[in-house]
Coordinates of N, CA, C and O in Angstrom, one line a residue:
X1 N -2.7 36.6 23.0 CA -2.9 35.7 21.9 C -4.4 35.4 21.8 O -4.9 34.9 22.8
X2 N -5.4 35.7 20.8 CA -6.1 35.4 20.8 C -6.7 34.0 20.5 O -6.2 33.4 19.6
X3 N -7.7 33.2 21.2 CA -8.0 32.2 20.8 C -8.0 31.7 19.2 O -8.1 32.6 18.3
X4 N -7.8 30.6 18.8 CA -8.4 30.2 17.8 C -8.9 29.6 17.1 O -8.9 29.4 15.9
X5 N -9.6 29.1 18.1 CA -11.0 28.9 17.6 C -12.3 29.9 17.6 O -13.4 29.8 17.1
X6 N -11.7 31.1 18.3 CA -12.6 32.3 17.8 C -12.2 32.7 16.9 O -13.1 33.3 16.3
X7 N -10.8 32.8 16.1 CA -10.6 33.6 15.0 C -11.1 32.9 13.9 O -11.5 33.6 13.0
X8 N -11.3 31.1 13.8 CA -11.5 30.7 13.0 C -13.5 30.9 12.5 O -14.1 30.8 11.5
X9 N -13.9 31.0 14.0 CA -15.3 31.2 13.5 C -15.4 32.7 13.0 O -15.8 32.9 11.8
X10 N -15.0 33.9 13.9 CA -15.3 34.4 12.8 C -14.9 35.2 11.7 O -15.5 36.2 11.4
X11 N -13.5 34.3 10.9 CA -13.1 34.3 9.5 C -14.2 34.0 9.2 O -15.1 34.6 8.9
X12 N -14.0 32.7 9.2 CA -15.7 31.4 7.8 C -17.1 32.1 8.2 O -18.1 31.9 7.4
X13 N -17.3 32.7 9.3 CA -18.7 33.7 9.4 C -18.9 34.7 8.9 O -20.1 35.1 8.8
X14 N -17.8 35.8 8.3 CA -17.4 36.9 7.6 C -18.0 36.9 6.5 O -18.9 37.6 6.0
X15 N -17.0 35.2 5.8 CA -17.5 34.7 4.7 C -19.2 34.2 4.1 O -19.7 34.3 3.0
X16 N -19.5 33.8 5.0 CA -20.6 33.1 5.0 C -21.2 33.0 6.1 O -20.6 32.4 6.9
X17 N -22.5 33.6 6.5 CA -23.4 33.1 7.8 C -23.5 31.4 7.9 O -24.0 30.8 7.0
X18 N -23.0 30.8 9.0 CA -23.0 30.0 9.3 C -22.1 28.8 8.4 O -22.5 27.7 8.0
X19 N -21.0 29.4 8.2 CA -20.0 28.3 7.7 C -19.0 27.6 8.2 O -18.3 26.7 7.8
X20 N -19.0 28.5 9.7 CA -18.0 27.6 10.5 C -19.2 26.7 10.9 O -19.6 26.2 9.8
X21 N -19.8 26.3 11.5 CA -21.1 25.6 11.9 C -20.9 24.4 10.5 O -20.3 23.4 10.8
X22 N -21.2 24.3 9.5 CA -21.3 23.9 8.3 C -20.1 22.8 8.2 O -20.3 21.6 8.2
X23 N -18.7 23.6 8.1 CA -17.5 23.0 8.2 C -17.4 21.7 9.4 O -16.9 20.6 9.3
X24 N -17.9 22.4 10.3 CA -17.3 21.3 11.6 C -18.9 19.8 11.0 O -18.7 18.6 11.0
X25 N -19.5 20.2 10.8 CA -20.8 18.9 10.3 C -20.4 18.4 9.2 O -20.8 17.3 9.1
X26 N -19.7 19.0 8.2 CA -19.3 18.3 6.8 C -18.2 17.2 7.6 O -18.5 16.0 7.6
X27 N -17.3 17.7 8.3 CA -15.6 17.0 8.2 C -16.8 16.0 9.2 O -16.9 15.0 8.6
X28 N -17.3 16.0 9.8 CA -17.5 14.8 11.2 C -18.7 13.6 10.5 O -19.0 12.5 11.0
X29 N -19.3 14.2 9.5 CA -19.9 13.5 8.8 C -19.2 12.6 7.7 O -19.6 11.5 7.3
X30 N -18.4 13.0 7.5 CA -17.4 12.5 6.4 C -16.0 11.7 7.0 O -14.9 11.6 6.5
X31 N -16.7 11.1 8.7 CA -15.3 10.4 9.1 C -14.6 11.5 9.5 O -14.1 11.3 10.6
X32 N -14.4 12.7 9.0 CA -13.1 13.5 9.4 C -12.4 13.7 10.8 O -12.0 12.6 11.4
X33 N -12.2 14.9 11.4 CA -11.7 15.4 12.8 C -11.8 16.4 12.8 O -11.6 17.0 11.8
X34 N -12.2 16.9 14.0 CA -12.3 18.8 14.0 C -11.2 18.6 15.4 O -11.6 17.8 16.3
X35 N -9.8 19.5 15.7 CA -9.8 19.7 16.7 C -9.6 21.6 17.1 O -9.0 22.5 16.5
X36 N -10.4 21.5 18.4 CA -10.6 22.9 18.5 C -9.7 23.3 20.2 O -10.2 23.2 21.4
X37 N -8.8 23.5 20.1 CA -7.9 24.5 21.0 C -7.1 25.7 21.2 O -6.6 26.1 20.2
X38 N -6.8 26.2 22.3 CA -7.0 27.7 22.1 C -6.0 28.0 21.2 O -6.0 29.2 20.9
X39 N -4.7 27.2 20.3 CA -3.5 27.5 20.2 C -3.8 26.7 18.5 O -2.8 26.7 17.8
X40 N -5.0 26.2 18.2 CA -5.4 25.6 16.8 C -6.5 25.0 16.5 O -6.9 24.0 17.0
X41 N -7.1 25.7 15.3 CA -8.4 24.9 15.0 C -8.1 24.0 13.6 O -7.5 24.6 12.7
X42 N -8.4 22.9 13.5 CA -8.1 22.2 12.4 C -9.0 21.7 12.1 O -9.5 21.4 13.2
X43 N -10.0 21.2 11.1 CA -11.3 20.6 10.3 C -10.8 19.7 9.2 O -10.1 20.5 8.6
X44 N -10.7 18.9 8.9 CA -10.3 17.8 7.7 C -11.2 16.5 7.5 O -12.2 15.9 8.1
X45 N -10.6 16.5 6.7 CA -11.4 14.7 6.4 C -10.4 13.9 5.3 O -9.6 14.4 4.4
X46 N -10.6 12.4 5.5 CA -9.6 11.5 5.1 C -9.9 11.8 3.4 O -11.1 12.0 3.0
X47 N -9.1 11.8 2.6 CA -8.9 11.7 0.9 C -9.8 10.4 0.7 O -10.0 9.3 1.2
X48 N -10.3 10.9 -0.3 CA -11.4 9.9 -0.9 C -10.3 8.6 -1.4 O -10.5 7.4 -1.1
X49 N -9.3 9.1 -2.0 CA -8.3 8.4 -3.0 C -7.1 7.9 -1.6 O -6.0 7.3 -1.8
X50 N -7.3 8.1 -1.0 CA -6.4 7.7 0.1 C -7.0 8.2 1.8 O -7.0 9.3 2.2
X51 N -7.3 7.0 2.4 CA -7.7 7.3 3.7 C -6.8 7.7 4.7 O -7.0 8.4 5.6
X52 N -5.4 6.9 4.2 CA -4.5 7.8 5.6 C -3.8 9.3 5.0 O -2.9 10.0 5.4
X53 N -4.4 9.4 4.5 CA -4.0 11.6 4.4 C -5.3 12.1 4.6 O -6.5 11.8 4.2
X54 N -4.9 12.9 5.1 CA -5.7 14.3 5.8 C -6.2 15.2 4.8 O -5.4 16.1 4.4
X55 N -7.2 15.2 4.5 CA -7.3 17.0 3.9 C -8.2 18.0 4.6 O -9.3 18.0 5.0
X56 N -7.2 19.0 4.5 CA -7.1 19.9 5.1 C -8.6 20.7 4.9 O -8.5 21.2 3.8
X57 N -9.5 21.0 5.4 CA -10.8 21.6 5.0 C -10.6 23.5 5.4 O -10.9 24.5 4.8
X58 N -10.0 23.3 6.7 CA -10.2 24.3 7.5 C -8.9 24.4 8.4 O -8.4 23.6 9.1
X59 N -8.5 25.7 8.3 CA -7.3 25.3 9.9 C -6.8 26.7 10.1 O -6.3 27.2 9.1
X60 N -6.8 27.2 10.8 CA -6.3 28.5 11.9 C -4.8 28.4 12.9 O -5.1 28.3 14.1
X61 N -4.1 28.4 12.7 CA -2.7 27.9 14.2 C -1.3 28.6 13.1 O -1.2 28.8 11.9
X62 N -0.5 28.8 14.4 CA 0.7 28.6 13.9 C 1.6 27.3 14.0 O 1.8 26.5 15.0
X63 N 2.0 27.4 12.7 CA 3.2 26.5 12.7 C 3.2 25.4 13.7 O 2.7 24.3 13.9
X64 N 3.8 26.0 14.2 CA 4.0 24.8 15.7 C 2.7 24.3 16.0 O 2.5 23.1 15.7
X65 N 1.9 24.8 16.6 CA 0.6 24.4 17.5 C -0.1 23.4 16.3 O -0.7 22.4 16.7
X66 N 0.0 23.8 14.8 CA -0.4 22.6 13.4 C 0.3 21.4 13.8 O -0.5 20.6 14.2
X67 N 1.6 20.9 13.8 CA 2.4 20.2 13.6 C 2.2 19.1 15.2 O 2.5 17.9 15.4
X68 N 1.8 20.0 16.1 CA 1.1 19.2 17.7 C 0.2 18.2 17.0 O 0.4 17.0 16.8
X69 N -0.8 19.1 16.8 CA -2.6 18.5 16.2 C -1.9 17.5 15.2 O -2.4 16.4 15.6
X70 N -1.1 17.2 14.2 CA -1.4 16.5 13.4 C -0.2 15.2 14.1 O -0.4 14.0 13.8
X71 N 0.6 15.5 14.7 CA 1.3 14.8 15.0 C 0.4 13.8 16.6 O 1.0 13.0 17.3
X72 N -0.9 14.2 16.7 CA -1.6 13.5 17.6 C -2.9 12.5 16.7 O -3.9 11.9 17.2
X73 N -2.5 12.7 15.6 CA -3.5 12.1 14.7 C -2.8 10.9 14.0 O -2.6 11.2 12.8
X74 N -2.4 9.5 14.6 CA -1.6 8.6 14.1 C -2.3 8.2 13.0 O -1.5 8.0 12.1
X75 N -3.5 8.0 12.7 CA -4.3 7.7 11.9 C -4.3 8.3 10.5 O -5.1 7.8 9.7
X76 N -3.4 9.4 10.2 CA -2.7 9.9 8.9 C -1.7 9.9 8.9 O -1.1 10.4 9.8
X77 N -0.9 9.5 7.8 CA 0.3 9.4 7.5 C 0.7 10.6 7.0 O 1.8 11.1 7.3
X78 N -0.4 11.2 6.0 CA 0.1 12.2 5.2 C -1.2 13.5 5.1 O -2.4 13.2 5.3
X79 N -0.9 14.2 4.8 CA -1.7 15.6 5.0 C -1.9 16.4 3.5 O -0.9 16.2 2.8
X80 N -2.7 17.1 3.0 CA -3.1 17.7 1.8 C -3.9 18.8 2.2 O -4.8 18.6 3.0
X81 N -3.7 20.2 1.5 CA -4.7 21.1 1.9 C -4.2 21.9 0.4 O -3.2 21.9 -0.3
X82 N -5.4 22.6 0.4 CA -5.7 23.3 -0.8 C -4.6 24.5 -0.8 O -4.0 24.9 0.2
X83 N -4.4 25.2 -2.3 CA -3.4 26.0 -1.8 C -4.3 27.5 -1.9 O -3.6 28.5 -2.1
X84 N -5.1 27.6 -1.7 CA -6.0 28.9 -1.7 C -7.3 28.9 -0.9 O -7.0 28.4 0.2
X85 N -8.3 29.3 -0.9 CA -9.5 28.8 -0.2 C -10.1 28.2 -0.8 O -10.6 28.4 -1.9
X86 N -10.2 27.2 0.0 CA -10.5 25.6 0.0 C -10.0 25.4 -1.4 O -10.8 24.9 -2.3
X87 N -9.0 25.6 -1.6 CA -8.6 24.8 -3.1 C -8.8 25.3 -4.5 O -8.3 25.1 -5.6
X88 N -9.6 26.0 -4.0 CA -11.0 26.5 -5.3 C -10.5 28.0 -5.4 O -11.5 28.7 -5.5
X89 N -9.4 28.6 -5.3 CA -8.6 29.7 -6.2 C -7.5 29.5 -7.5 O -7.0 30.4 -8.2
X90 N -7.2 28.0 -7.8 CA -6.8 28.0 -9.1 C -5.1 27.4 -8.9 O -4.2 27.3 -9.7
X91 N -4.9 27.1 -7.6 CA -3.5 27.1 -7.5 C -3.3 25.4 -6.7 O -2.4 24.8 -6.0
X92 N -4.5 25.0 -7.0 CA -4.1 23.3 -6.9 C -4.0 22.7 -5.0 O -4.5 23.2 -4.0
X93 N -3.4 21.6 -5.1 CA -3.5 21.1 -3.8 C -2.1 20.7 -3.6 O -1.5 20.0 -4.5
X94 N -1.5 21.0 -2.5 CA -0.3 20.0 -2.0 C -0.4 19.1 -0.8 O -1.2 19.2 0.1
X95 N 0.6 18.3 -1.1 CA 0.7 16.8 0.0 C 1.7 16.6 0.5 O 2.7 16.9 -0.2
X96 N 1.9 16.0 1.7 CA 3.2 15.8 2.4 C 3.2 14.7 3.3 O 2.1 14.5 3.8
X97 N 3.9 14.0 3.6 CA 3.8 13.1 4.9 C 4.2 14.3 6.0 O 4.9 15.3 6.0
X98 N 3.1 13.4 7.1 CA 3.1 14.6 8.3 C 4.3 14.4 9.1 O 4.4 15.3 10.0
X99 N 5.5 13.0 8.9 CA 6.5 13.5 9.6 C 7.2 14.2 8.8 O 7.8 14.8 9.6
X100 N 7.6 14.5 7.5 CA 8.2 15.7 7.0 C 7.7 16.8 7.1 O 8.5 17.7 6.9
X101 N 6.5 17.1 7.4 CA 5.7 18.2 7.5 C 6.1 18.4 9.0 O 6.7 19.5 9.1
X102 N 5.9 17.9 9.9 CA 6.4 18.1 11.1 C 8.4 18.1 11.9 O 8.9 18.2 13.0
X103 N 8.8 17.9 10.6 CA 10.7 18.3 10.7 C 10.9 19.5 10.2 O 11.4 20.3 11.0
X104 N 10.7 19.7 9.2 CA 11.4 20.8 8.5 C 10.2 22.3 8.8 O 9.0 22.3 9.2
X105 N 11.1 23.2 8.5 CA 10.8 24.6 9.3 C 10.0 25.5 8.4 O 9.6 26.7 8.7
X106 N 9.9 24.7 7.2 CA 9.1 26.2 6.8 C 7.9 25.2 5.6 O 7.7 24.0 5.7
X107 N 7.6 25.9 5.0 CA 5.8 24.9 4.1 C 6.7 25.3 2.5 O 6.2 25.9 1.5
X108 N 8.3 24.9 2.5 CA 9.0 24.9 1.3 C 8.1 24.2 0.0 O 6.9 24.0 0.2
X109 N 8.5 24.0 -0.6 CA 8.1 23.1 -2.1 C 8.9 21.8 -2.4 O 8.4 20.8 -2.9
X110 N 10.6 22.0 -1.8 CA 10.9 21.0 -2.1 C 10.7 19.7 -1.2 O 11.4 18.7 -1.4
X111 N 10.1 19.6 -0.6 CA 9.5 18.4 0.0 C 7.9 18.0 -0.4 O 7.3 16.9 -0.1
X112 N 7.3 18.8 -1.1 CA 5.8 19.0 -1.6 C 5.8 18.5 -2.7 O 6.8 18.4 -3.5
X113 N 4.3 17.9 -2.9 CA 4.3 17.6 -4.6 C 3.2 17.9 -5.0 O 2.2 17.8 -4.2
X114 N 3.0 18.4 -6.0 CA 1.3 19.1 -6.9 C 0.8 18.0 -7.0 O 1.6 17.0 -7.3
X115 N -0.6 17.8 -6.9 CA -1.6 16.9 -7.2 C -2.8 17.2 -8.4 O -3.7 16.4 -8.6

């Protein structure tokens, strides 16, 4: 398994010279949380419109190893992440509380809501 926080630098470096770098200084500037281990990298920052949800900036993991990271972040209730890169492909944002996000088995719709 490869690390991931290496795959996550360099996806966003692919993208852009020095955007993983960029990411991790936006979210920590803005209050957010970066956490970086070998099994998930996660970047967010709290909702302008609401401080206990998460949005999602950045995140590399599966399934499981997401649902660790957010379930060690008591400080959000609820989580939001774009549904494309970073949001900005045209398909909106969804939101969830992170203990329904952390029960149920798959990133369905029927527990989601468009914003």
């Amino acid at each position: 398994m490869e690390n991931k926080v290496t795959q996550a630098f360099d996806f966003l470096e692919r993208r852009e010279a020095g955007r993983f770098s960029s990411t991790v200084k936006f979210c920590l500037e803005h209050g957010g949380v970066v956490h970086a281990a070998p099994d998930c990298f996660l970047a967010g920052v709290p909702c302008a419109d609401d401080p206990a949800c998460l949005y999602v900036v950045f995140q590399c993991s599966k399934l499981p190893a997401l649902r660790r990271a957010l379930l060690a972040m008591p400080q959000f209730e609820r989580v939001r992440w774009g549904r494309g890169m970073a949001g900005r492909d045209g398909y909106g944002t969804r939101e969830r509380a992170v203990a329904d996000f952390c029960r149920h088995a798959d990133f369905g719709t029927g527990l989601t809501k468009e914003h």
